[in-house]
Amino acid sequence: MSIPRFAVIGHPVAHSLSPRIHTAFGRQLGIALEYGTIDAAPEQFESALASFAAAGGTGANITLPHKARAASVCEHLSDRARRAGAVNTLLRTDAGWEGDNTDGVGLVRDLTQRHGLDLRGRRSLLIGAGGAAAGVAPALLDAGLADLFIVNRSRGRTDALAAALGDRARVHPHHWDDLGGLGGFDLVIHATSAAHGGAAPSLPGGLLAPRGAAVDLGYGAAATGFLDWARASGAGSAIDGLGMLVEQAAESFLRWHGARPDTAGVYAMLRERDAAPVTGD
Ligand code: ATR
């Protein structure tokens, strides 16, 4: 039997930790697999995916900037992918690609189980309204946040995400310019890709309630600017996206292989080598 092939598709993607994570999970559970990277510019996404399928690709993770586009190539979407309007996990079936989104459940599992945060009742702010933000917003609402304010550089995407989420009682789209007047939040989640092209967006003081939690969906250098701001703002917890990365990978692994890996050892290995430390409780 040939070894099943998997890949992460993104642009850029060379830095991705997903091959190491999935290889480590496979070793842990005695499951043979190949996992590579595919760099595809936005206009090449469909052809890159088709080539991967033709070469026997079984499943793929999708990362920046293809998560919304990936949803549009699927024959079938899971409920959580449909709600997110974004796909980070593809599974090849006889009918075509099946799309799932494990980012949201991965984030919630990291925050609640690894970092011990109780998300229920939190007044929350989501900064960004692209694929990454859309991927995590439904799971955050399901985790019991009191409110989810959303701000984004371009207002159209803020409104589109809020409309897609549909929970008008709890979801509040706002202009970026409103940021200074929205008061303190118990949870602030940074989900823009700004740091990949330079620096994280500058944020006003007073955005974090005393001892509030700040979370960047990125890790390593991409998370530094926001997490520095959070610590300077008195955050009780300043958490990067490394744990979410490992948890979403575990959920994808479960989807593909039918077995859930233990994430603690892989998280510790990556934390030691690659990413800035997490502070807080
Ligand atoms: P991703 O999958 O990482 O979310 P994306 O769908 O391209 O990628 O979305 C990028 C997000 O980062 C968007 O919210 C984008 O804001 P716009 O919708 O206004 O483009 C945000 N973003 C990117 N560069 C930014 C910057 N310099 N300042 C603020 N927001 C930025």
PDB file of C-alpha atoms and ligand atoms in Angstrom:
ATOM      1  CA  MET A   1       0.000   0.000   0.000  1.00  0.00           C
ATOM      2  CA  SER A   2       1.378   3.425  -0.870  1.00  0.00           C
ATOM      3  CA  ILE A   3       1.957   5.964   1.870  1.00  0.00           C
ATOM      4  CA  PRO A   4      -0.851   8.607   1.963  1.00  0.00           C
ATOM      5  CA  ARG A   5       0.254  12.066   0.878  1.00  0.00           C
ATOM      6  CA  PHE A   6      -0.619  15.320   2.594  1.00  0.00           C
ATOM      7  CA  ALA A   7       0.556  18.902   2.177  1.00  0.00           C
ATOM      8  CA  VAL A   8       0.027  22.439   3.378  1.00  0.00           C
ATOM      9  CA  ILE A   9      -0.753  24.917   0.609  1.00  0.00           C
ATOM     10  CA  GLY A  10       0.006  28.593   1.186  1.00  0.00           C
ATOM     11  CA  HIS A  11       1.949  31.608  -0.036  1.00  0.00           C
ATOM     12  CA  PRO A  12       4.493  31.894   1.440  1.00  0.00           C
ATOM     13  CA  VAL A  13       4.642  28.456   3.035  1.00  0.00           C
ATOM     14  CA  ALA A  14       8.304  27.481   3.391  1.00  0.00           C
ATOM     15  CA  HIS A  15       8.261  28.535   7.067  1.00  0.00           C
ATOM     16  CA  SER A  16       5.256  26.332   7.900  1.00  0.00           C
ATOM     17  CA  LEU A  17       5.566  24.076  10.949  1.00  0.00           C
ATOM     18  CA  SER A  18       2.746  21.812   9.749  1.00  0.00           C
ATOM     19  CA  PRO A  19       5.025  19.182   8.145  1.00  0.00           C
ATOM     20  CA  ARG A  20       6.898  18.757  11.420  1.00  0.00           C
ATOM     21  CA  ILE A  21       3.716  18.632  13.457  1.00  0.00           C
ATOM     22  CA  HIS A  22       1.989  16.022  11.285  1.00  0.00           C
ATOM     23  CA  THR A  23       5.130  13.939  10.954  1.00  0.00           C
ATOM     24  CA  ALA A  24       5.505  13.939  14.744  1.00  0.00           C
ATOM     25  CA  PHE A  25       1.831  12.987  15.219  1.00  0.00           C
ATOM     26  CA  GLY A  26       2.209  10.148  12.717  1.00  0.00           C
ATOM     27  CA  ARG A  27       5.292   8.848  14.512  1.00  0.00           C
ATOM     28  CA  GLN A  28       3.516   9.060  17.863  1.00  0.00           C
ATOM     29  CA  LEU A  29       0.559   6.977  16.615  1.00  0.00           C
ATOM     30  CA  GLY A  30       2.458   4.672  14.269  1.00  0.00           C
ATOM     31  CA  ILE A  31       0.713   6.038  11.181  1.00  0.00           C
ATOM     32  CA  ALA A  32       2.834   6.294   8.024  1.00  0.00           C
ATOM     33  CA  LEU A  33       2.339   9.499   6.051  1.00  0.00           C
ATOM     34  CA  GLU A  34       4.117  11.967   3.809  1.00  0.00           C
ATOM     35  CA  TYR A  35       3.518  15.660   4.454  1.00  0.00           C
ATOM     36  CA  GLY A  36       5.013  18.411   2.283  1.00  0.00           C
ATOM     37  CA  THR A  37       4.580  22.077   1.432  1.00  0.00           C
ATOM     38  CA  ILE A  38       3.126  23.566  -1.747  1.00  0.00           C
ATOM     39  CA  ASP A  39       3.750  27.236  -2.455  1.00  0.00           C
ATOM     40  CA  ALA A  40       0.994  28.581  -4.703  1.00  0.00           C
ATOM     41  CA  ALA A  41       0.277  32.219  -5.545  1.00  0.00           C
ATOM     42  CA  PRO A  42      -3.442  33.077  -5.302  1.00  0.00           C
ATOM     43  CA  GLU A  43      -4.106  32.649  -9.025  1.00  0.00           C
ATOM     44  CA  GLN A  44      -2.364  29.259  -8.982  1.00  0.00           C
ATOM     45  CA  PHE A  45      -4.316  27.775  -6.105  1.00  0.00           C
ATOM     46  CA  GLU A  46      -6.785  25.687  -8.149  1.00  0.00           C
ATOM     47  CA  SER A  47      -4.129  24.304 -10.503  1.00  0.00           C
ATOM     48  CA  ALA A  48      -1.773  23.511  -7.612  1.00  0.00           C
ATOM     49  CA  LEU A  49      -4.565  21.626  -5.864  1.00  0.00           C
ATOM     50  CA  ALA A  50      -5.454  19.745  -9.048  1.00  0.00           C
ATOM     51  CA  SER A  51      -1.813  18.708  -9.535  1.00  0.00           C
ATOM     52  CA  PHE A  52      -1.639  17.560  -5.929  1.00  0.00           C
ATOM     53  CA  ALA A  53      -4.805  15.469  -6.388  1.00  0.00           C
ATOM     54  CA  ALA A  54      -3.486  14.001  -9.646  1.00  0.00           C
ATOM     55  CA  ALA A  55      -0.296  12.988  -7.840  1.00  0.00           C
ATOM     56  CA  GLY A  56      -2.357  11.075  -5.275  1.00  0.00           C
ATOM     57  CA  GLY A  57      -2.803  13.753  -2.604  1.00  0.00           C
ATOM     58  CA  THR A  58      -5.218  12.600   0.098  1.00  0.00           C
ATOM     59  CA  GLY A  59      -5.582  15.684   2.242  1.00  0.00           C
ATOM     60  CA  ALA A  60      -4.276  19.224   2.581  1.00  0.00           C
ATOM     61  CA  ASN A  61      -4.067  22.021   5.060  1.00  0.00           C
ATOM     62  CA  ILE A  62      -4.775  25.456   3.657  1.00  0.00           C
ATOM     63  CA  THR A  63      -3.133  28.560   4.980  1.00  0.00           C
ATOM     64  CA  LEU A  64      -2.781  32.234   4.156  1.00  0.00           C
ATOM     65  CA  PRO A  65      -4.013  33.539   1.733  1.00  0.00           C
ATOM     66  CA  HIS A  66      -6.161  30.671   0.376  1.00  0.00           C
ATOM     67  CA  LYS A  67      -8.652  29.839   3.134  1.00  0.00           C
ATOM     68  CA  ALA A  68     -11.671  31.551   1.570  1.00  0.00           C
ATOM     69  CA  ARG A  69     -10.789  30.396  -1.950  1.00  0.00           C
ATOM     70  CA  ALA A  70     -10.439  26.818  -0.734  1.00  0.00           C
ATOM     71  CA  ALA A  71     -14.038  26.870   0.486  1.00  0.00           C
ATOM     72  CA  SER A  72     -15.201  27.582  -3.059  1.00  0.00           C
ATOM     73  CA  VAL A  73     -13.551  24.483  -4.583  1.00  0.00           C
ATOM     74  CA  CYS A  74     -15.197  22.000  -2.220  1.00  0.00           C
ATOM     75  CA  GLU A  75     -17.955  19.578  -3.159  1.00  0.00           C
ATOM     76  CA  HIS A  76     -18.948  19.420   0.471  1.00  0.00           C
ATOM     77  CA  LEU A  77     -18.336  21.694   3.478  1.00  0.00           C
ATOM     78  CA  SER A  78     -18.617  20.793   7.153  1.00  0.00           C
ATOM     79  CA  ASP A  79     -20.981  22.981   9.172  1.00  0.00           C
ATOM     80  CA  ARG A  80     -18.081  24.749  10.845  1.00  0.00           C
ATOM     81  CA  ALA A  81     -16.398  25.469   7.491  1.00  0.00           C
ATOM     82  CA  ARG A  82     -19.663  26.792   6.075  1.00  0.00           C
ATOM     83  CA  ARG A  83     -20.187  29.063   9.071  1.00  0.00           C
ATOM     84  CA  ALA A  84     -16.599  30.296   8.834  1.00  0.00           C
ATOM     85  CA  GLY A  85     -16.721  30.745   5.047  1.00  0.00           C
ATOM     86  CA  ALA A  86     -13.141  29.486   5.172  1.00  0.00           C
ATOM     87  CA  VAL A  87     -11.425  26.111   4.932  1.00  0.00           C
ATOM     88  CA  ASN A  88      -8.131  25.044   6.515  1.00  0.00           C
ATOM     89  CA  THR A  89      -8.502  21.287   5.972  1.00  0.00           C
ATOM     90  CA  LEU A  90      -9.273  19.421   2.756  1.00  0.00           C
ATOM     91  CA  LEU A  91     -10.048  15.732   2.507  1.00  0.00           C
ATOM     92  CA  ARG A  92     -10.148  13.985  -0.864  1.00  0.00           C
ATOM     93  CA  THR A  93     -13.297  11.904  -1.422  1.00  0.00           C
ATOM     94  CA  ASP A  94     -14.674  10.097  -4.479  1.00  0.00           C
ATOM     95  CA  ALA A  95     -16.982  13.084  -5.049  1.00  0.00           C
ATOM     96  CA  GLY A  96     -14.204  15.681  -4.808  1.00  0.00           C
ATOM     97  CA  TRP A  97     -12.775  17.775  -1.983  1.00  0.00           C
ATOM     98  CA  GLU A  98     -14.481  17.930   1.362  1.00  0.00           C
ATOM     99  CA  GLY A  99     -13.679  21.108   3.318  1.00  0.00           C
ATOM    100  CA  ASP A 100     -13.466  21.547   7.071  1.00  0.00           C
ATOM    101  CA  ASN A 101     -12.246  24.274   9.372  1.00  0.00           C
ATOM    102  CA  THR A 102     -10.391  23.227  12.512  1.00  0.00           C
ATOM    103  CA  ASP A 103      -8.940  26.646  13.389  1.00  0.00           C
ATOM    104  CA  GLY A 104     -11.769  27.698  15.687  1.00  0.00           C
ATOM    105  CA  VAL A 105     -11.930  24.515  17.701  1.00  0.00           C
ATOM    106  CA  GLY A 106      -8.120  24.535  17.841  1.00  0.00           C
ATOM    107  CA  LEU A 107      -8.037  28.051  19.259  1.00  0.00           C
ATOM    108  CA  VAL A 108     -10.742  27.379  21.830  1.00  0.00           C
ATOM    109  CA  ARG A 109      -9.065  24.157  22.947  1.00  0.00           C
ATOM    110  CA  ASP A 110      -5.712  25.939  23.330  1.00  0.00           C
ATOM    111  CA  LEU A 111      -7.176  28.825  25.321  1.00  0.00           C
ATOM    112  CA  THR A 112      -9.429  26.769  27.580  1.00  0.00           C
ATOM    113  CA  GLN A 113      -7.429  23.578  28.086  1.00  0.00           C
ATOM    114  CA  ARG A 114      -3.763  24.605  27.727  1.00  0.00           C
ATOM    115  CA  HIS A 115      -4.055  28.109  29.150  1.00  0.00           C
ATOM    116  CA  GLY A 116      -7.001  27.516  31.482  1.00  0.00           C
ATOM    117  CA  LEU A 117      -9.021  30.514  30.328  1.00  0.00           C
ATOM    118  CA  ASP A 118     -12.766  30.571  30.890  1.00  0.00           C
ATOM    119  CA  LEU A 119     -14.132  32.291  27.779  1.00  0.00           C
ATOM    120  CA  ARG A 120     -17.719  32.406  28.973  1.00  0.00           C
ATOM    121  CA  GLY A 121     -19.113  35.877  29.508  1.00  0.00           C
ATOM    122  CA  ARG A 122     -16.059  37.664  28.139  1.00  0.00           C
ATOM    123  CA  ARG A 123     -16.484  41.026  26.433  1.00  0.00           C
ATOM    124  CA  SER A 124     -14.316  40.402  23.384  1.00  0.00           C
ATOM    125  CA  LEU A 125     -12.732  42.182  20.464  1.00  0.00           C
ATOM    126  CA  LEU A 126     -11.672  40.554  17.208  1.00  0.00           C
ATOM    127  CA  ILE A 127      -9.208  42.653  15.188  1.00  0.00           C
ATOM    128  CA  GLY A 128      -9.334  41.641  11.526  1.00  0.00           C
ATOM    129  CA  ALA A 129     -12.037  40.183   9.303  1.00  0.00           C
ATOM    130  CA  GLY A 130     -10.111  38.037   6.806  1.00  0.00           C
ATOM    131  CA  GLY A 131      -9.915  34.265   6.536  1.00  0.00           C
ATOM    132  CA  ALA A 132      -8.163  33.797   9.862  1.00  0.00           C
ATOM    133  CA  ALA A 133     -10.690  35.907  11.768  1.00  0.00           C
ATOM    134  CA  ALA A 134     -13.636  34.246  10.033  1.00  0.00           C
ATOM    135  CA  GLY A 135     -12.205  30.828  10.841  1.00  0.00           C
ATOM    136  CA  VAL A 136     -12.179  31.346  14.595  1.00  0.00           C
ATOM    137  CA  ALA A 137     -15.211  33.599  15.153  1.00  0.00           C
ATOM    138  CA  PRO A 138     -17.952  30.910  15.152  1.00  0.00           C
ATOM    139  CA  ALA A 139     -16.119  28.697  17.654  1.00  0.00           C
ATOM    140  CA  LEU A 140     -15.464  31.694  19.925  1.00  0.00           C
ATOM    141  CA  LEU A 141     -19.168  32.509  19.946  1.00  0.00           C
ATOM    142  CA  ASP A 142     -19.967  28.863  20.650  1.00  0.00           C
ATOM    143  CA  ALA A 143     -17.555  29.001  23.593  1.00  0.00           C
ATOM    144  CA  GLY A 144     -19.915  31.461  25.276  1.00  0.00           C
ATOM    145  CA  LEU A 145     -18.444  34.941  24.823  1.00  0.00           C
ATOM    146  CA  ALA A 146     -20.768  37.678  26.061  1.00  0.00           C
ATOM    147  CA  ASP A 147     -20.023  39.959  23.093  1.00  0.00           C
ATOM    148  CA  LEU A 148     -17.829  39.894  20.030  1.00  0.00           C
ATOM    149  CA  PHE A 149     -16.892  43.311  18.687  1.00  0.00           C
ATOM    150  CA  ILE A 150     -15.196  43.201  15.261  1.00  0.00           C
ATOM    151  CA  VAL A 151     -12.977  45.873  13.737  1.00  0.00           C
ATOM    152  CA  ASN A 152     -11.123  45.686  10.446  1.00  0.00           C
ATOM    153  CA  ARG A 153      -9.152  48.101   8.302  1.00  0.00           C
ATOM    154  CA  SER A 154     -11.731  47.919   5.524  1.00  0.00           C
ATOM    155  CA  ARG A 155     -15.285  48.235   6.755  1.00  0.00           C
ATOM    156  CA  GLY A 156     -16.866  46.075   4.036  1.00  0.00           C
ATOM    157  CA  ARG A 157     -15.247  42.909   5.350  1.00  0.00           C
ATOM    158  CA  THR A 158     -16.226  43.734   8.940  1.00  0.00           C
ATOM    159  CA  ASP A 159     -19.848  43.976   7.901  1.00  0.00           C
ATOM    160  CA  ALA A 160     -19.642  40.838   5.765  1.00  0.00           C
ATOM    161  CA  LEU A 161     -18.192  38.793   8.614  1.00  0.00           C
ATOM    162  CA  ALA A 162     -20.750  40.124  11.093  1.00  0.00           C
ATOM    163  CA  ALA A 163     -23.575  39.336   8.666  1.00  0.00           C
ATOM    164  CA  ALA A 164     -22.236  35.812   8.101  1.00  0.00           C
ATOM    165  CA  LEU A 165     -22.050  35.188  11.845  1.00  0.00           C
ATOM    166  CA  GLY A 166     -25.612  36.377  12.179  1.00  0.00           C
ATOM    167  CA  ASP A 167     -25.724  36.604  15.979  1.00  0.00           C
ATOM    168  CA  ARG A 168     -26.820  40.225  16.166  1.00  0.00           C
ATOM    169  CA  ALA A 169     -27.306  40.195  19.894  1.00  0.00           C
ATOM    170  CA  ARG A 170     -23.619  39.460  20.490  1.00  0.00           C
ATOM    171  CA  VAL A 171     -21.788  40.471  17.283  1.00  0.00           C
ATOM    172  CA  HIS A 172     -20.965  44.160  16.871  1.00  0.00           C
ATOM    173  CA  PRO A 173     -19.115  45.400  13.754  1.00  0.00           C
ATOM    174  CA  HIS A 174     -17.295  48.721  14.188  1.00  0.00           C
ATOM    175  CA  HIS A 175     -15.069  51.110  12.274  1.00  0.00           C
ATOM    176  CA  TRP A 176     -11.357  50.957  13.021  1.00  0.00           C
ATOM    177  CA  ASP A 177     -11.635  54.643  13.963  1.00  0.00           C
ATOM    178  CA  ASP A 178     -14.031  53.686  16.791  1.00  0.00           C
ATOM    179  CA  LEU A 179     -11.354  51.598  18.538  1.00  0.00           C
ATOM    180  CA  GLY A 180     -10.389  54.244  21.071  1.00  0.00           C
ATOM    181  CA  GLY A 181     -13.971  54.619  22.284  1.00  0.00           C
ATOM    182  CA  LEU A 182     -15.060  51.010  22.682  1.00  0.00           C
ATOM    183  CA  GLY A 183     -13.836  50.614  26.257  1.00  0.00           C
ATOM    184  CA  GLY A 184     -11.959  47.740  27.872  1.00  0.00           C
ATOM    185  CA  PHE A 185     -12.173  44.150  26.648  1.00  0.00           C
ATOM    186  CA  ASP A 186     -11.631  40.951  28.638  1.00  0.00           C
ATOM    187  CA  LEU A 187     -10.333  39.238  25.510  1.00  0.00           C
ATOM    188  CA  VAL A 188      -8.629  40.846  22.501  1.00  0.00           C
ATOM    189  CA  ILE A 189      -7.772  38.634  19.530  1.00  0.00           C
ATOM    190  CA  HIS A 190      -5.423  39.873  16.847  1.00  0.00           C
ATOM    191  CA  ALA A 191      -6.242  38.201  13.527  1.00  0.00           C
ATOM    192  CA  THR A 192      -4.805  40.518  10.873  1.00  0.00           C
ATOM    193  CA  SER A 193      -1.943  39.551   8.590  1.00  0.00           C
ATOM    194  CA  ALA A 194      -0.390  43.016   8.958  1.00  0.00           C
ATOM    195  CA  ALA A 195       2.742  41.764  10.721  1.00  0.00           C
ATOM    196  CA  HIS A 196       3.630  39.563   7.746  1.00  0.00           C
ATOM    197  CA  GLY A 197       4.124  42.682   5.647  1.00  0.00           C
ATOM    198  CA  GLY A 198       5.754  44.801   8.332  1.00  0.00           C
ATOM    199  CA  ALA A 199       4.396  45.740  11.739  1.00  0.00           C
ATOM    200  CA  ALA A 200       1.212  44.911  13.653  1.00  0.00           C
ATOM    201  CA  PRO A 201      -1.353  47.708  13.506  1.00  0.00           C
ATOM    202  CA  SER A 202      -0.925  50.311  16.235  1.00  0.00           C
ATOM    203  CA  LEU A 203      -3.641  50.077  18.877  1.00  0.00           C
ATOM    204  CA  PRO A 204      -4.848  52.568  21.459  1.00  0.00           C
ATOM    205  CA  GLY A 205      -4.229  52.090  25.189  1.00  0.00           C
ATOM    206  CA  GLY A 206      -7.199  51.136  27.326  1.00  0.00           C
ATOM    207  CA  LEU A 207      -8.399  48.476  24.903  1.00  0.00           C
ATOM    208  CA  LEU A 208      -7.626  45.687  27.353  1.00  0.00           C
ATOM    209  CA  ALA A 209      -9.533  45.509  30.642  1.00  0.00           C
ATOM    210  CA  PRO A 210      -7.267  45.010  33.669  1.00  0.00           C
ATOM    211  CA  ARG A 211      -5.807  41.458  33.551  1.00  0.00           C
ATOM    212  CA  GLY A 212      -7.599  40.821  30.255  1.00  0.00           C
ATOM    213  CA  ALA A 213      -6.333  38.165  27.862  1.00  0.00           C
ATOM    214  CA  ALA A 214      -4.656  39.054  24.564  1.00  0.00           C
ATOM    215  CA  VAL A 215      -4.259  36.459  21.837  1.00  0.00           C
ATOM    216  CA  ASP A 216      -2.391  36.679  18.543  1.00  0.00           C
ATOM    217  CA  LEU A 217      -3.308  34.024  15.979  1.00  0.00           C
ATOM    218  CA  GLY A 218       0.262  34.200  14.669  1.00  0.00           C
ATOM    219  CA  TYR A 219       3.445  33.040  16.360  1.00  0.00           C
ATOM    220  CA  GLY A 220       7.126  33.848  16.342  1.00  0.00           C
ATOM    221  CA  ALA A 221       8.112  37.235  14.921  1.00  0.00           C
ATOM    222  CA  ALA A 222       4.624  37.790  13.479  1.00  0.00           C
ATOM    223  CA  ALA A 223       3.132  37.879  16.987  1.00  0.00           C
ATOM    224  CA  THR A 224       5.786  39.977  18.701  1.00  0.00           C
ATOM    225  CA  GLY A 225       4.403  43.449  18.048  1.00  0.00           C
ATOM    226  CA  PHE A 226       0.884  42.712  19.265  1.00  0.00           C
ATOM    227  CA  LEU A 227       2.022  40.719  22.289  1.00  0.00           C
ATOM    228  CA  ASP A 228       4.461  43.481  23.285  1.00  0.00           C
ATOM    229  CA  TRP A 229       1.556  45.938  23.115  1.00  0.00           C
ATOM    230  CA  ALA A 230      -0.557  43.555  25.230  1.00  0.00           C
ATOM    231  CA  ARG A 231       2.085  43.188  27.946  1.00  0.00           C
ATOM    232  CA  ALA A 232       2.602  46.954  28.020  1.00  0.00           C
ATOM    233  CA  SER A 233      -1.196  47.293  28.398  1.00  0.00           C
ATOM    234  CA  GLY A 234      -1.181  45.081  31.519  1.00  0.00           C
ATOM    235  CA  ALA A 235      -2.528  41.899  29.987  1.00  0.00           C
ATOM    236  CA  GLY A 236      -3.150  39.032  32.403  1.00  0.00           C
ATOM    237  CA  SER A 237      -2.316  36.626  29.585  1.00  0.00           C
ATOM    238  CA  ALA A 238      -0.477  37.266  26.323  1.00  0.00           C
ATOM    239  CA  ILE A 239      -0.783  34.176  24.179  1.00  0.00           C
ATOM    240  CA  ASP A 240       0.529  33.508  20.687  1.00  0.00           C
ATOM    241  CA  GLY A 241      -0.941  31.161  18.089  1.00  0.00           C
ATOM    242  CA  LEU A 242       1.511  28.286  18.491  1.00  0.00           C
ATOM    243  CA  GLY A 243      -0.841  26.258  20.663  1.00  0.00           C
ATOM    244  CA  MET A 244      -3.724  26.897  18.306  1.00  0.00           C
ATOM    245  CA  LEU A 245      -1.527  25.724  15.431  1.00  0.00           C
ATOM    246  CA  VAL A 246      -0.829  22.434  17.167  1.00  0.00           C
ATOM    247  CA  GLU A 247      -4.472  21.953  18.219  1.00  0.00           C
ATOM    248  CA  GLN A 248      -5.916  22.675  14.775  1.00  0.00           C
ATOM    249  CA  ALA A 249      -3.377  20.225  13.352  1.00  0.00           C
ATOM    250  CA  ALA A 250      -4.493  17.557  15.823  1.00  0.00           C
ATOM    251  CA  GLU A 251      -8.097  18.088  14.777  1.00  0.00           C
ATOM    252  CA  SER A 252      -7.147  17.822  11.083  1.00  0.00           C
ATOM    253  CA  PHE A 253      -5.137  14.690  11.877  1.00  0.00           C
ATOM    254  CA  LEU A 254      -8.180  13.172  13.563  1.00  0.00           C
ATOM    255  CA  ARG A 255     -10.265  13.984  10.506  1.00  0.00           C
ATOM    256  CA  TRP A 256      -7.778  12.349   8.128  1.00  0.00           C
ATOM    257  CA  HIS A 257      -6.593   9.357  10.139  1.00  0.00           C
ATOM    258  CA  GLY A 258      -9.390   8.698  12.640  1.00  0.00           C
ATOM    259  CA  ALA A 259      -7.052   8.987  15.634  1.00  0.00           C
ATOM    260  CA  ARG A 260      -6.404  11.964  17.920  1.00  0.00           C
ATOM    261  CA  PRO A 261      -2.759  12.613  18.769  1.00  0.00           C
ATOM    262  CA  ASP A 262      -1.598  13.897  22.131  1.00  0.00           C
ATOM    263  CA  THR A 263      -0.456  17.483  21.556  1.00  0.00           C
ATOM    264  CA  ALA A 264       1.574  18.246  24.703  1.00  0.00           C
ATOM    265  CA  GLY A 265       4.910  16.843  23.532  1.00  0.00           C
ATOM    266  CA  VAL A 266       4.756  18.430  20.072  1.00  0.00           C
ATOM    267  CA  TYR A 267       3.759  21.785  21.568  1.00  0.00           C
ATOM    268  CA  ALA A 268       6.679  21.657  24.004  1.00  0.00           C
ATOM    269  CA  MET A 269       9.116  20.750  21.232  1.00  0.00           C
ATOM    270  CA  LEU A 270       8.007  23.662  19.046  1.00  0.00           C
ATOM    271  CA  ARG A 271       7.884  26.111  21.944  1.00  0.00           C
ATOM    272  CA  GLU A 272      11.432  25.270  22.864  1.00  0.00           C
ATOM    273  CA  ARG A 273      12.768  25.796  19.365  1.00  0.00           C
ATOM    274  CA  ASP A 274      10.677  28.291  17.485  1.00  0.00           C
ATOM    275  CA  ALA A 275       8.569  30.740  19.322  1.00  0.00           C
ATOM    276  CA  ALA A 276       8.669  33.517  21.850  1.00  0.00           C
ATOM    277  CA  PRO A 277       7.537  32.469  25.334  1.00  0.00           C
ATOM    278  CA  VAL A 278       3.964  32.805  26.491  1.00  0.00           C
ATOM    279  CA  THR A 279       3.363  34.909  29.583  1.00  0.00           C
ATOM    280  CA  GLY A 280       0.464  35.095  31.966  1.00  0.00           C
ATOM    281  CA  ASP A 281      -1.712  32.639  33.796  1.00  0.00           C
TER     282      ASP A 281
HETATM  283  P1  ATR B   1      -5.898  35.774   6.642  1.00  0.00           P
HETATM  284  O1  ATR B   1      -6.224  34.405   6.132  1.00  0.00           O
HETATM  285  O2  ATR B   1      -4.578  35.870   7.350  1.00  0.00           O
HETATM  286  O3  ATR B   1      -6.986  36.375   7.454  1.00  0.00           O
HETATM  287  P2  ATR B   1      -6.734  37.575   4.606  1.00  0.00           P
HETATM  288  O4  ATR B   1      -8.031  36.847   4.406  1.00  0.00           O
HETATM  289  O5  ATR B   1      -6.011  38.115   3.411  1.00  0.00           O
HETATM  290  O6  ATR B   1      -5.677  36.668   5.337  1.00  0.00           O
HETATM  291  O7  ATR B   1      -7.029  38.762   5.644  1.00  0.00           O
HETATM  292  C1  ATR B   1      -6.016  39.611   6.092  1.00  0.00           C
HETATM  293  C2  ATR B   1      -6.546  40.429   7.257  1.00  0.00           C
HETATM  294  O8  ATR B   1      -5.497  41.266   7.754  1.00  0.00           O
HETATM  295  C3  ATR B   1      -7.666  41.374   6.875  1.00  0.00           C
HETATM  296  O9  ATR B   1      -8.467  41.585   8.003  1.00  0.00           O
HETATM  297  C4  ATR B   1      -6.883  42.626   6.490  1.00  0.00           C
HETATM  298  O10 ATR B   1      -7.622  43.824   6.521  1.00  0.00           O
HETATM  299  P3  ATR B   1      -8.404  44.312   5.170  1.00  0.00           P
HETATM  300  O11 ATR B   1      -9.634  43.448   5.083  1.00  0.00           O
HETATM  301  O12 ATR B   1      -8.705  45.727   5.412  1.00  0.00           O
HETATM  302  O13 ATR B   1      -7.441  44.076   4.027  1.00  0.00           O
HETATM  303  C5  ATR B   1      -5.878  42.635   7.602  1.00  0.00           C
HETATM  304  N1  ATR B   1      -4.695  43.444   7.312  1.00  0.00           N
HETATM  305  C6  ATR B   1      -3.702  43.155   6.442  1.00  0.00           C
HETATM  306  N2  ATR B   1      -2.748  44.121   6.456  1.00  0.00           N
HETATM  307  C7  ATR B   1      -3.163  45.036   7.383  1.00  0.00           C
HETATM  308  C8  ATR B   1      -2.615  46.259   7.894  1.00  0.00           C
HETATM  309  N3  ATR B   1      -1.443  46.742   7.440  1.00  0.00           N
HETATM  310  N4  ATR B   1      -3.317  46.915   8.850  1.00  0.00           N
HETATM  311  C9  ATR B   1      -4.480  46.450   9.310  1.00  0.00           C
HETATM  312  N5  ATR B   1      -5.055  45.302   8.862  1.00  0.00           N
HETATM  313  C10 ATR B   1      -4.404  44.611   7.926  1.00  0.00           C
END
